[in-house]
Coordinates of C-alpha atoms in Angstrom, one line a residue:
M106 CA -114.3 -8.2 190.0
K107 CA -112.7 -10.4 192.4
I108 CA -108.6 -9.4 192.6
L109 CA -106.2 -10.7 194.1
L110 CA -103.1 -8.2 195.2
L111 CA -100.1 -11.1 195.2
V112 CA -97.0 -9.1 196.7
S113 CA -93.8 -9.0 198.7
A114 CA -94.8 -7.1 201.4
F115 CA -98.3 -4.7 202.2
N116 CA -96.2 -1.7 201.5
S117 CA -97.5 1.8 201.0
L118 CA -98.0 1.5 197.2
T119 CA -99.8 -1.6 198.2
Q120 CA -102.1 -0.3 200.7
R121 CA -103.1 2.7 198.3
V122 CA -103.6 0.2 195.4
F123 CA -105.9 -2.2 198.3
C124 CA -108.1 1.1 199.2
E125 CA -108.5 2.2 195.6
L126 CA -110.4 -0.8 194.2
K127 CA -112.3 -1.2 197.5
D128 CA -113.2 2.3 196.4
M129 CA -114.0 0.9 192.9
N130 CA -116.4 -1.7 194.9
H131 CA -114.1 -4.9 193.8
T132 CA -113.6 -7.4 196.1
V133 CA -109.6 -7.4 197.4
S134 CA -108.1 -9.9 198.9
V135 CA -103.7 -9.9 199.5
Q136 CA -101.5 -13.0 199.6
F137 CA -97.7 -12.7 200.7
A138 CA -95.6 -14.2 198.0
I139 CA -94.1 -16.7 200.8
N140 CA -93.2 -19.4 198.7
D141 CA -95.0 -21.0 195.0
K142 CA -97.1 -22.9 197.1
A143 CA -98.7 -20.6 199.0
M144 CA -99.4 -18.5 196.0
I145 CA -100.9 -21.3 193.9
D146 CA -103.2 -22.3 197.1
E147 CA -104.8 -18.7 197.4
V148 CA -105.4 -18.7 193.7
E149 CA -107.1 -21.6 194.0
R150 CA -109.3 -20.7 197.1
F151 CA -110.0 -16.8 196.1
Q152 CA -110.9 -18.0 192.2
P153 CA -110.0 -14.2 191.4
D154 CA -111.0 -13.0 188.0
I155 CA -107.5 -11.2 187.7
I156 CA -104.3 -10.8 189.8
F157 CA -102.5 -7.3 190.1
C158 CA -98.7 -7.5 191.9
P159 CA -98.4 -3.9 192.9
F160 CA -95.2 -4.8 194.6
L161 CA -93.7 -8.4 193.5
K162 CA -90.0 -9.8 193.8
K163 CA -90.5 -13.1 193.0
F164 CA -91.6 -14.9 189.9
I165 CA -94.8 -16.0 189.3
P166 CA -95.2 -20.1 188.9
P167 CA -96.9 -20.3 185.8
E168 CA -99.0 -22.6 187.0
I169 CA -100.7 -19.0 188.2
F170 CA -100.1 -17.2 185.1
L171 CA -101.3 -19.5 182.2
K172 CA -104.7 -19.9 184.1
T173 CA -105.7 -16.5 185.8
P174 CA -104.9 -13.2 184.0
T175 CA -102.1 -11.7 185.9
F176 CA -100.6 -8.2 185.6
V177 CA -97.5 -6.8 187.1
L178 CA -96.0 -3.2 187.5
H179 CA -93.2 -2.5 186.3
P180 CA -91.7 0.7 187.4
G181 CA -90.0 2.1 184.4
I182 CA -90.8 2.9 181.2
R183 CA -91.2 0.6 177.8
G184 CA -87.9 -1.4 177.2
D185 CA -86.8 -1.1 180.1
R186 CA -86.3 -4.4 182.1
G187 CA -84.4 -5.7 185.0
H188 CA -84.1 -5.0 188.9
N189 CA -82.7 -1.5 190.0
A190 CA -84.9 0.6 187.8
L191 CA -85.7 3.4 189.3
D192 CA -81.8 3.3 190.6
H193 CA -80.9 3.1 186.8
A194 CA -83.0 6.4 186.1
L195 CA -81.7 8.5 188.8
R196 CA -78.3 7.5 187.9
D197 CA -78.8 8.5 184.3
E198 CA -80.3 11.5 185.5
K199 CA -83.2 10.8 183.1
K200 CA -85.4 13.9 182.6
E201 CA -88.8 11.5 182.2
W202 CA -89.6 7.8 183.4
G203 CA -92.4 5.8 184.1
V204 CA -94.2 2.9 185.0
V205 CA -95.7 0.0 182.7
I206 CA -98.2 -2.7 183.8
L207 CA -97.2 -5.9 182.1
R208 CA -99.3 -9.6 181.8
A209 CA -97.1 -12.0 183.1
N210 CA -95.6 -15.0 181.3
E211 CA -92.3 -16.8 181.0
E212 CA -89.5 -13.9 180.3
F213 CA -88.9 -11.6 183.4
D214 CA -90.7 -8.1 182.1
G215 CA -91.3 -9.5 179.1
G216 CA -94.6 -9.6 178.9
D217 CA -97.0 -7.7 176.6
I218 CA -98.1 -3.9 178.1
Y219 CA -101.3 -3.4 179.0
S220 CA -100.6 -0.2 180.1
E221 CA -98.0 3.2 180.5
V222 CA -97.9 5.8 182.1
R223 CA -94.9 8.3 182.1
F224 CA -93.5 11.4 184.7
E225 CA -91.3 13.8 184.9
M226 CA -88.2 13.3 187.0
R227 CA -87.3 15.1 189.8
D228 CA -83.8 15.9 192.1
T229 CA -84.6 13.8 194.9
T230 CA -84.6 10.2 196.7
K231 CA -85.4 7.0 195.1
A232 CA -87.7 6.4 198.4
S233 CA -89.7 9.3 197.4
L234 CA -89.8 9.4 193.8
Y235 CA -91.4 5.7 194.4
R236 CA -94.0 7.0 197.1
N237 CA -95.0 10.2 195.1
E238 CA -94.4 10.3 191.0
V239 CA -93.8 6.0 190.7
A240 CA -97.6 5.7 193.2
D241 CA -99.3 7.9 191.7
A242 CA -98.3 7.1 188.2
A243 CA -99.6 3.4 189.4
S244 CA -102.6 4.8 190.2
K245 CA -103.6 6.0 186.8
A246 CA -101.8 2.7 185.0
L247 CA -104.2 0.5 187.1
K248 CA -107.1 2.3 186.1
E249 CA -106.0 1.9 182.8
L250 CA -105.7 -1.7 183.3
L251 CA -109.2 -2.7 184.4
K252 CA -110.4 -0.3 181.6
N253 CA -108.2 -2.3 178.9
F254 CA -108.7 -5.5 180.7
K255 CA -112.8 -4.9 180.0
D256 CA -112.4 -3.7 176.5
K257 CA -112.4 -7.0 174.0
E258 CA -111.2 -4.4 171.1
F259 CA -107.8 -3.4 172.9
K260 CA -104.8 -5.0 171.5
P261 CA -101.7 -4.8 174.3
V262 CA -98.3 -3.1 173.4
P263 CA -95.4 -5.4 172.6
Q264 CA -92.8 -5.5 175.6
L265 CA -89.4 -4.1 173.7
K266 CA -87.1 -7.1 173.8
T267 CA -84.1 -4.7 175.0
K268 CA -81.4 -6.2 177.3
M269 CA -81.3 -6.5 181.4
H270 CA -80.0 -3.5 182.9
H271 CA -77.3 -5.0 185.2
Y272 CA -77.7 -5.5 188.7
L273 CA -76.2 -2.4 191.1
T274 CA -73.5 -3.3 193.1
Q275 CA -72.4 -1.7 196.4
D276 CA -69.3 -1.6 193.7
D277 CA -71.7 0.7 191.6
R278 CA -72.8 2.7 194.1
A279 CA -69.2 3.7 196.4
I280 CA -67.8 6.8 197.0
N281 CA -65.0 8.1 196.4
W282 CA -64.1 10.3 199.3
T283 CA -61.0 11.6 197.8
K284 CA -62.3 12.9 194.3
D285 CA -66.4 12.6 195.1
T286 CA -68.0 16.0 195.3
S287 CA -70.7 16.8 197.7
Q288 CA -73.2 16.1 194.9
T289 CA -71.9 13.2 193.7
I290 CA -72.0 12.1 197.6
I291 CA -75.7 13.1 197.9
K292 CA -76.7 11.7 194.3
K293 CA -75.4 8.2 194.7
I294 CA -77.0 8.0 198.3
R295 CA -80.6 9.3 197.3
L296 CA -80.3 6.9 194.5
S297 CA -79.9 4.1 196.9
D298 CA -82.3 5.0 199.9
S299 CA -84.0 3.1 201.2
F300 CA -82.8 0.4 200.0
P301 CA -79.9 -0.7 200.2
G302 CA -78.0 2.4 201.2
V303 CA -74.6 2.9 199.9
M304 CA -71.9 0.9 202.3
D305 CA -68.9 2.3 203.8
E306 CA -67.0 2.1 207.1
F307 CA -66.7 5.1 209.7
L308 CA -64.1 4.8 212.7
G309 CA -64.0 0.9 212.6
V310 CA -67.7 0.5 212.1
E311 CA -69.2 -0.9 208.5
C312 CA -72.5 0.2 207.6
Y313 CA -74.9 1.3 205.1
M314 CA -75.7 5.3 204.7
Y315 CA -78.9 6.9 204.1
G316 CA -80.6 10.1 204.5
A317 CA -77.9 12.8 203.1
W318 CA -78.4 16.3 203.0
Q319 CA -76.4 19.5 201.6
E320 CA -74.7 21.7 203.8
D321 CA -73.8 25.2 203.1
K322 CA -71.7 26.7 205.7
L323 CA -69.7 23.8 207.1
K324 CA -66.4 22.5 205.7
G325 CA -63.8 19.7 206.4
N326 CA -61.4 17.0 205.3
P327 CA -63.1 14.7 203.5
K328 CA -64.2 12.1 205.3
E329 CA -63.6 13.7 208.6
I330 CA -67.2 13.6 211.1
I331 CA -66.8 17.3 212.1
A332 CA -70.0 17.9 213.7
K333 CA -73.1 16.4 214.9
R334 CA -77.0 17.6 215.6
D335 CA -80.3 15.8 216.3
G336 CA -78.9 11.7 215.7
A337 CA -77.4 13.0 212.6
V338 CA -73.7 13.6 211.7
C339 CA -71.8 16.2 208.9
I340 CA -69.2 14.5 207.2
G341 CA -66.3 16.6 205.6
T342 CA -66.2 16.0 201.4
V343 CA -63.5 17.8 198.8
D344 CA -65.7 20.4 198.4
G345 CA -67.4 21.3 201.2
A346 CA -69.8 19.0 203.6
I347 CA -73.0 16.9 203.6
W348 CA -75.1 15.9 206.3
I349 CA -76.1 11.6 206.8
S350 CA -78.7 11.4 209.1
H351 CA -78.9 7.1 209.4
L352 CA -76.9 4.7 209.4
Q353 CA -77.0 0.9 209.4
E354 CA -74.8 -1.3 210.5
V355 CA -73.9 -4.5 208.8
G356 CA -76.2 -7.3 210.0
K357 CA -78.4 -5.1 212.1
F358 CA -81.3 -2.4 211.1
K359 CA -81.3 1.7 210.4
L360 CA -80.7 3.7 213.4
P361 CA -79.7 7.5 213.7
A362 CA -76.5 8.0 213.0
T363 CA -75.0 9.1 216.2
Y364 CA -76.7 6.1 217.4
V365 CA -74.7 3.7 215.6
L366 CA -71.2 5.1 216.3
K367 CA -71.8 6.4 220.2
D368 CA -68.8 6.7 222.1
K369 CA -66.5 7.0 218.5
I370 CA -67.4 10.4 218.2
K371 CA -67.7 11.3 222.0
G372 CA -65.4 14.7 221.2
V373 CA -67.4 15.8 218.1
K374 CA -69.3 19.3 218.4
E375 CA -73.0 19.5 218.6
E376 CA -73.7 22.3 215.9
R377 CA -76.9 23.3 217.6
L378 CA -80.1 25.2 215.6
P379 CA -82.5 27.0 217.1
L380 CA -85.5 25.0 218.3
I381 CA -87.3 25.9 215.2
F382 CA -85.1 26.6 211.9
D383 CA -85.8 29.1 209.9
M384 CA -84.7 27.3 206.7
S385 CA -82.8 30.1 205.6
Y386 CA -79.8 28.2 204.0
K387 CA -79.3 24.4 203.3
T388 CA -78.3 22.2 206.1
F389 CA -80.2 19.2 208.2
Y390 CA -82.7 20.4 210.4
E391 CA -85.7 18.4 211.9
I392 CA -88.6 21.4 213.0
G393 CA -88.9 24.2 211.0
S394 CA -91.5 26.9 210.5
H395 CA -92.9 29.7 208.1
K396 CA -95.3 32.0 209.0
D397 CA -98.3 33.3 206.8
G398 CA -99.6 36.4 208.5
D399 CA -101.7 35.0 211.4
V400 CA -101.3 31.3 210.5
A401 CA -98.1 29.5 211.4
Y402 CA -96.6 26.5 209.7
L403 CA -94.8 24.0 212.1
C404 CA -92.7 21.7 209.6
F405 CA -91.3 18.4 211.7
N406 CA -88.8 16.3 209.2
F407 CA -88.6 12.9 211.2
H408 CA -87.0 10.0 209.1
N409 CA -89.8 7.7 208.2
G410 CA -92.3 9.4 210.4
A411 CA -90.8 8.1 213.4
M412 CA -91.2 9.8 216.6
G413 CA -88.5 9.3 219.7
S414 CA -88.7 11.2 222.7
E415 CA -86.4 13.8 222.8
Q416 CA -88.2 14.2 218.7
C417 CA -91.4 15.0 220.6
I418 CA -90.3 16.7 223.4
R419 CA -88.6 19.3 220.8
L420 CA -91.8 20.0 218.5
K421 CA -94.0 20.1 221.8
Y422 CA -91.8 23.0 222.6
A423 CA -92.0 24.4 218.9
F424 CA -95.4 23.9 219.4
E425 CA -95.7 26.1 222.7
H426 CA -93.2 28.7 221.3
L427 CA -95.7 29.9 218.1
K428 CA -98.9 30.1 219.9
E429 CA -97.3 33.0 221.2
S430 CA -97.5 34.7 218.0
A431 CA -99.8 32.6 215.8
K432 CA -104.0 32.5 216.0
V433 CA -103.8 28.9 213.8
I434 CA -100.9 26.6 213.8
V435 CA -100.9 23.7 210.6
L436 CA -99.3 20.8 211.9
I437 CA -97.5 20.0 208.4
G438 CA -95.3 17.2 208.9
S439 CA -92.4 16.7 206.4
E440 CA -92.6 16.4 202.4
E441 CA -92.4 12.4 203.0
F442 CA -94.5 11.7 206.1
F443 CA -96.8 13.4 208.3
S444 CA -95.9 10.7 211.3
N445 CA -95.8 7.4 212.0
G446 CA -96.1 7.6 215.9
I447 CA -93.2 6.4 218.6
H448 CA -89.5 5.3 216.9
L449 CA -89.6 1.6 217.0
N450 CA -85.8 1.4 215.9
I451 CA -84.3 3.3 218.6
L452 CA -86.7 1.2 221.3
E453 CA -85.0 -2.2 219.9
D454 CA -81.7 -0.8 220.2
S455 CA -82.3 0.5 223.8
K456 CA -80.7 -1.6 226.2
K457 CA -83.9 -0.8 228.3
Q458 CA -86.7 -1.3 226.2
G459 CA -89.4 -0.8 228.9
E460 CA -88.2 2.2 230.4
D461 CA -87.6 3.5 227.1
G462 CA -90.4 2.9 225.3
W463 CA -92.8 4.0 228.3
S464 CA -91.0 7.5 227.9
N465 CA -91.5 7.6 224.3
I466 CA -95.1 6.8 224.7
N467 CA -95.2 9.5 227.9
A468 CA -93.5 12.1 225.3
M469 CA -96.0 11.7 222.6
N470 CA -98.8 12.0 224.9
D471 CA -97.5 15.2 226.3
L472 CA -97.0 16.6 222.8
I473 CA -100.8 15.3 222.3
K474 CA -101.4 17.3 225.4
S475 CA -100.7 20.2 224.3
V476 CA -102.2 20.3 221.0
L477 CA -105.7 19.1 222.6
F478 CA -105.7 21.7 224.8
A479 CA -104.5 24.6 222.7
D480 CA -107.5 26.7 224.0
E481 CA -105.9 30.0 222.5
V482 CA -105.1 29.4 219.0
I483 CA -106.9 26.7 216.0
T484 CA -105.2 24.0 215.2
V485 CA -105.4 22.2 211.6
A486 CA -103.3 19.1 211.2
S487 CA -102.5 18.4 207.4
L488 CA -102.2 15.1 206.1
H489 CA -100.4 15.4 202.6
K490 CA -99.0 12.3 203.5
N491 CA -99.5 9.4 205.2
A492 CA -99.8 8.5 208.7
G493 CA -100.3 5.6 210.9
A494 CA -100.5 4.4 214.5
G495 CA -99.6 7.4 216.8
G496 CA -99.1 9.6 214.3
V497 CA -102.6 9.1 212.8
F498 CA -104.1 10.3 216.6
L499 CA -101.6 13.3 216.8
A500 CA -103.6 14.6 213.7
L501 CA -107.2 14.1 215.4
A502 CA -105.7 15.3 218.1
S503 CA -106.3 19.0 215.8
D504 CA -109.7 21.0 215.7
Y505 CA -109.6 20.5 212.0
V506 CA -107.8 17.6 209.9
V507 CA -107.8 18.2 206.2
A508 CA -105.8 15.3 204.1
C509 CA -104.9 15.2 200.2
E510 CA -106.6 13.0 198.0
N511 CA -103.8 10.5 198.0
S512 CA -103.1 10.2 201.4
V513 CA -103.2 6.6 203.2
L514 CA -104.0 6.3 206.9
N515 CA -103.4 3.4 209.7
P516 CA -105.6 4.2 212.6
H517 CA -104.7 1.0 214.8
Y518 CA -101.7 -0.4 216.7
K519 CA -102.6 -4.2 217.4
T520 CA -100.5 -5.1 214.2
L521 CA -97.6 -4.8 216.4
G522 CA -98.9 -6.1 219.6
L523 CA -100.0 -2.4 221.4
S524 CA -103.4 -1.4 222.7
G525 CA -102.1 2.4 222.2
S526 CA -102.5 5.5 223.5
E527 CA -101.8 9.1 222.4
Y528 CA -105.4 10.1 223.7
H529 CA -107.4 8.1 221.0
T530 CA -110.0 6.7 222.9
Y531 CA -111.6 10.1 223.3
T532 CA -110.5 11.8 220.0
L533 CA -111.1 8.6 217.5
P534 CA -115.1 8.1 219.3
K535 CA -115.6 11.9 218.9
R536 CA -115.4 11.7 215.5
V537 CA -116.5 8.5 214.2
G538 CA -118.7 7.3 216.9
E539 CA -117.4 4.4 219.3
Q540 CA -118.5 1.4 216.9
K541 CA -116.8 2.6 213.9
A542 CA -114.0 3.5 216.2
Q543 CA -113.8 0.1 217.5
E544 CA -113.7 -1.5 213.8
L545 CA -110.6 0.7 212.6
L546 CA -109.0 -0.2 215.7
S547 CA -109.6 -3.9 215.1
H548 CA -109.7 -4.5 211.9
C549 CA -106.3 -3.1 211.5
L550 CA -106.5 -2.0 207.4
P551 CA -105.4 1.0 206.1
I552 CA -108.4 3.6 205.0
N553 CA -107.9 6.4 202.3
A554 CA -108.3 10.2 202.9
T555 CA -111.8 9.7 200.8
Q556 CA -112.8 6.8 203.1
A557 CA -111.8 8.7 206.1
K558 CA -113.9 11.9 205.4
E559 CA -116.8 9.3 204.6
I560 CA -117.0 8.2 207.9
G561 CA -116.3 11.7 209.7
M562 CA -112.7 10.8 210.7
I563 CA -110.9 13.9 209.0
D564 CA -113.2 16.7 207.9
E565 CA -111.9 17.9 204.0
V566 CA -110.0 16.2 201.2
F567 CA -108.0 18.1 198.6
A568 CA -106.6 17.1 195.4
K569 CA -103.2 16.6 194.9
K570 CA -102.4 19.3 192.1
N571 CA -103.3 22.0 193.9
Y572 CA -103.2 21.1 197.7
F573 CA -101.1 23.8 199.3
E574 CA -103.4 26.3 198.0
N575 CA -106.6 25.4 199.3
L576 CA -105.1 24.5 202.9
R577 CA -103.7 27.6 202.6
D578 CA -107.2 29.6 201.9
F579 CA -108.9 27.1 204.2
T580 CA -107.0 28.4 207.1
K581 CA -107.5 31.9 205.7
K582 CA -111.3 31.5 206.0
L583 CA -110.5 30.0 209.7
I584 CA -109.3 33.8 210.6
K585 CA -111.2 36.2 208.3
E586 CA -114.3 37.2 210.7
E587 CA -112.7 38.1 213.9
D588 CA -116.2 37.6 215.6
I589 CA -116.4 34.1 214.4
Y590 CA -112.8 33.3 215.4
D591 CA -113.4 34.1 218.6
D592 CA -116.1 32.8 219.7
F593 CA -114.7 29.2 218.1
I594 CA -112.0 30.0 220.5
Y595 CA -114.6 30.8 223.6
E596 CA -116.4 27.8 222.6
K597 CA -113.6 25.7 223.1
Q598 CA -111.9 27.1 226.2
D599 CA -115.0 26.2 227.7
Y600 CA -115.5 22.6 226.2
L601 CA -111.9 22.0 227.2
K602 CA -112.6 23.1 230.6
E603 CA -116.1 21.1 231.1
N604 CA -114.2 18.0 229.9
E605 CA -110.8 18.0 230.9
E606 CA -111.3 15.4 233.3
F607 CA -113.1 12.9 231.0
I608 CA -110.0 13.6 228.2
N609 CA -107.6 13.0 231.1
T610 CA -109.4 10.0 232.3
C611 CA -108.9 8.6 228.3
K612 CA -105.2 9.0 228.4
E613 CA -104.9 7.2 232.1
N614 CA -107.1 4.3 231.1
E615 CA -105.3 4.0 228.2
L616 CA -101.5 4.2 230.0
K617 CA -103.0 1.8 232.0
V618 CA -103.4 -1.3 229.5
M619 CA -100.1 -0.2 227.7
Y620 CA -97.9 -0.5 230.8
P621 CA -97.6 -4.2 230.9
E622 CA -96.8 -4.2 226.9
F623 CA -93.9 -2.2 227.5
W624 CA -92.3 -3.5 230.9
D625 CA -93.5 -7.2 230.2
K626 CA -90.7 -9.1 228.8
D627 CA -92.6 -11.6 227.1
S628 CA -94.8 -8.8 225.7
S629 CA -95.7 -9.9 221.7
F630 CA -94.7 -6.1 221.5
H631 CA -91.2 -7.3 221.7
H632 CA -91.5 -9.5 219.6
L633 CA -93.4 -7.9 217.0
R634 CA -91.3 -4.9 216.9
H635 CA -88.2 -6.9 216.6
A636 CA -89.4 -9.1 213.3
F637 CA -90.5 -5.4 212.1
V638 CA -87.2 -3.6 212.8
Y639 CA -85.5 -6.5 211.0
K640 CA -87.5 -6.9 208.6
T641 CA -88.1 -10.1 209.0
C642 CA -89.8 -12.5 206.4
P643 CA -93.4 -13.4 207.1
I644 CA -94.7 -17.3 206.8
Q645 CA -97.9 -16.3 206.3
T646 CA -100.7 -13.5 205.2
P647 CA -101.9 -11.4 208.2
Q648 CA -105.8 -13.3 207.6
R649 CA -107.2 -9.3 208.3
L650 CA -105.9 -8.5 204.7
K651 CA -107.7 -11.9 202.7
E652 CA -111.4 -11.6 201.5
I653 CA -113.8 -14.7 202.8

């Protein structure tokens, strides 16, 4: 079928839907809901069989849904209506939740239901719930919708005419520091993460809070900033303390908390952890590891997958340290992302954007060089979550790349005005060939794990249900036969020695092209990064997303 995705943004869920529909051999086009005319014009141009709205914040013009079957994903169960569906579900501590796909009509969230999928709730952030349970349920519901749409005997279920729940304001989300416990504060921030955050004021700075972490050891007076670590701040509560990793000053964009508070917390103690935290108690950390025999799993929990210079350097040292005691190192990322490359928000905040951008890409390259030239161990990248830009090429620097069936990859840079580095001109053609590499880099479209394996970009795809068991089995097989392991290491050492000059030349040529992209004040990177960081509303749908 011809399917038009009508969306407010090409977010992670929309990208997953886009890839899965392509896998099912549908013809797919995307239209941003910029205004009524743009939406109506695209429907007239594309002439879709159906329209699906996985992420839409605007009302659909009747000229569209009266002429073309139009369906809307709502992140709530039957009878749930209105904004902030997930916020309310987390706030009310629902044990079970779900998604429905409704047929669009004149009534907000009032159309007939063509599919519904339920899931068990987790104690987590709204963003995590959306990227995991909601995304998985939406994928199942979409397949059910397409099946039911073709079934002439199918009868949709009427939506319940319940009262719409109210829009949660900052008053509803506000923290009472003299009464709220640590767990209550964490809950309020988590149900507001990653939008809109919880507004508060610290040391005269009005800002929104994100990234709340439990703290087991430190204690302080309510709302007192008692420590800082790797960009986060530790704040006292009535029964202990919590960590806040990110703040967003009103009218600006999200940054590590210490970047927002700056000199105001100059005298606050830096409460350091070891380079690699053993995760033995609850606190804020970015890099951790656990060992399974001769296999070391390296976890790096960088907010939204963004990696600043300092984070790249620490991760490089952590990787180098693990090489001393492991035969296999698995780069595993975090619970939410693998990596999305350099830290655009920190660069936007910088007063020396060229210098800091150049520093960031070189720090990323140094990290990748350590992985690429690690000739005494086998390296595995575990893409159990999404990756983009330099984060994809960090993974491709490994000897083996495995992924979860639900993962979506964006192996390109051009949408932000960058040509990219991270040794991608070596690692990508090595796996997929020069022609396919250029296609991926120029088309700037997401691909899912299944598609990535088909073209040779990754080595294995594991089902989500038993992903980590399969990953463990995969890594254990690499060291099961000592002779086979030794042969692999010897061959790797010989190959790297023979190709070292070529590999380094690839990186140097990448940097020559990138240099003006960072240092030229008129570079499109600066304008595109600014729009990305400030979440500027697009004025048109990118042509790459339109099916001609």
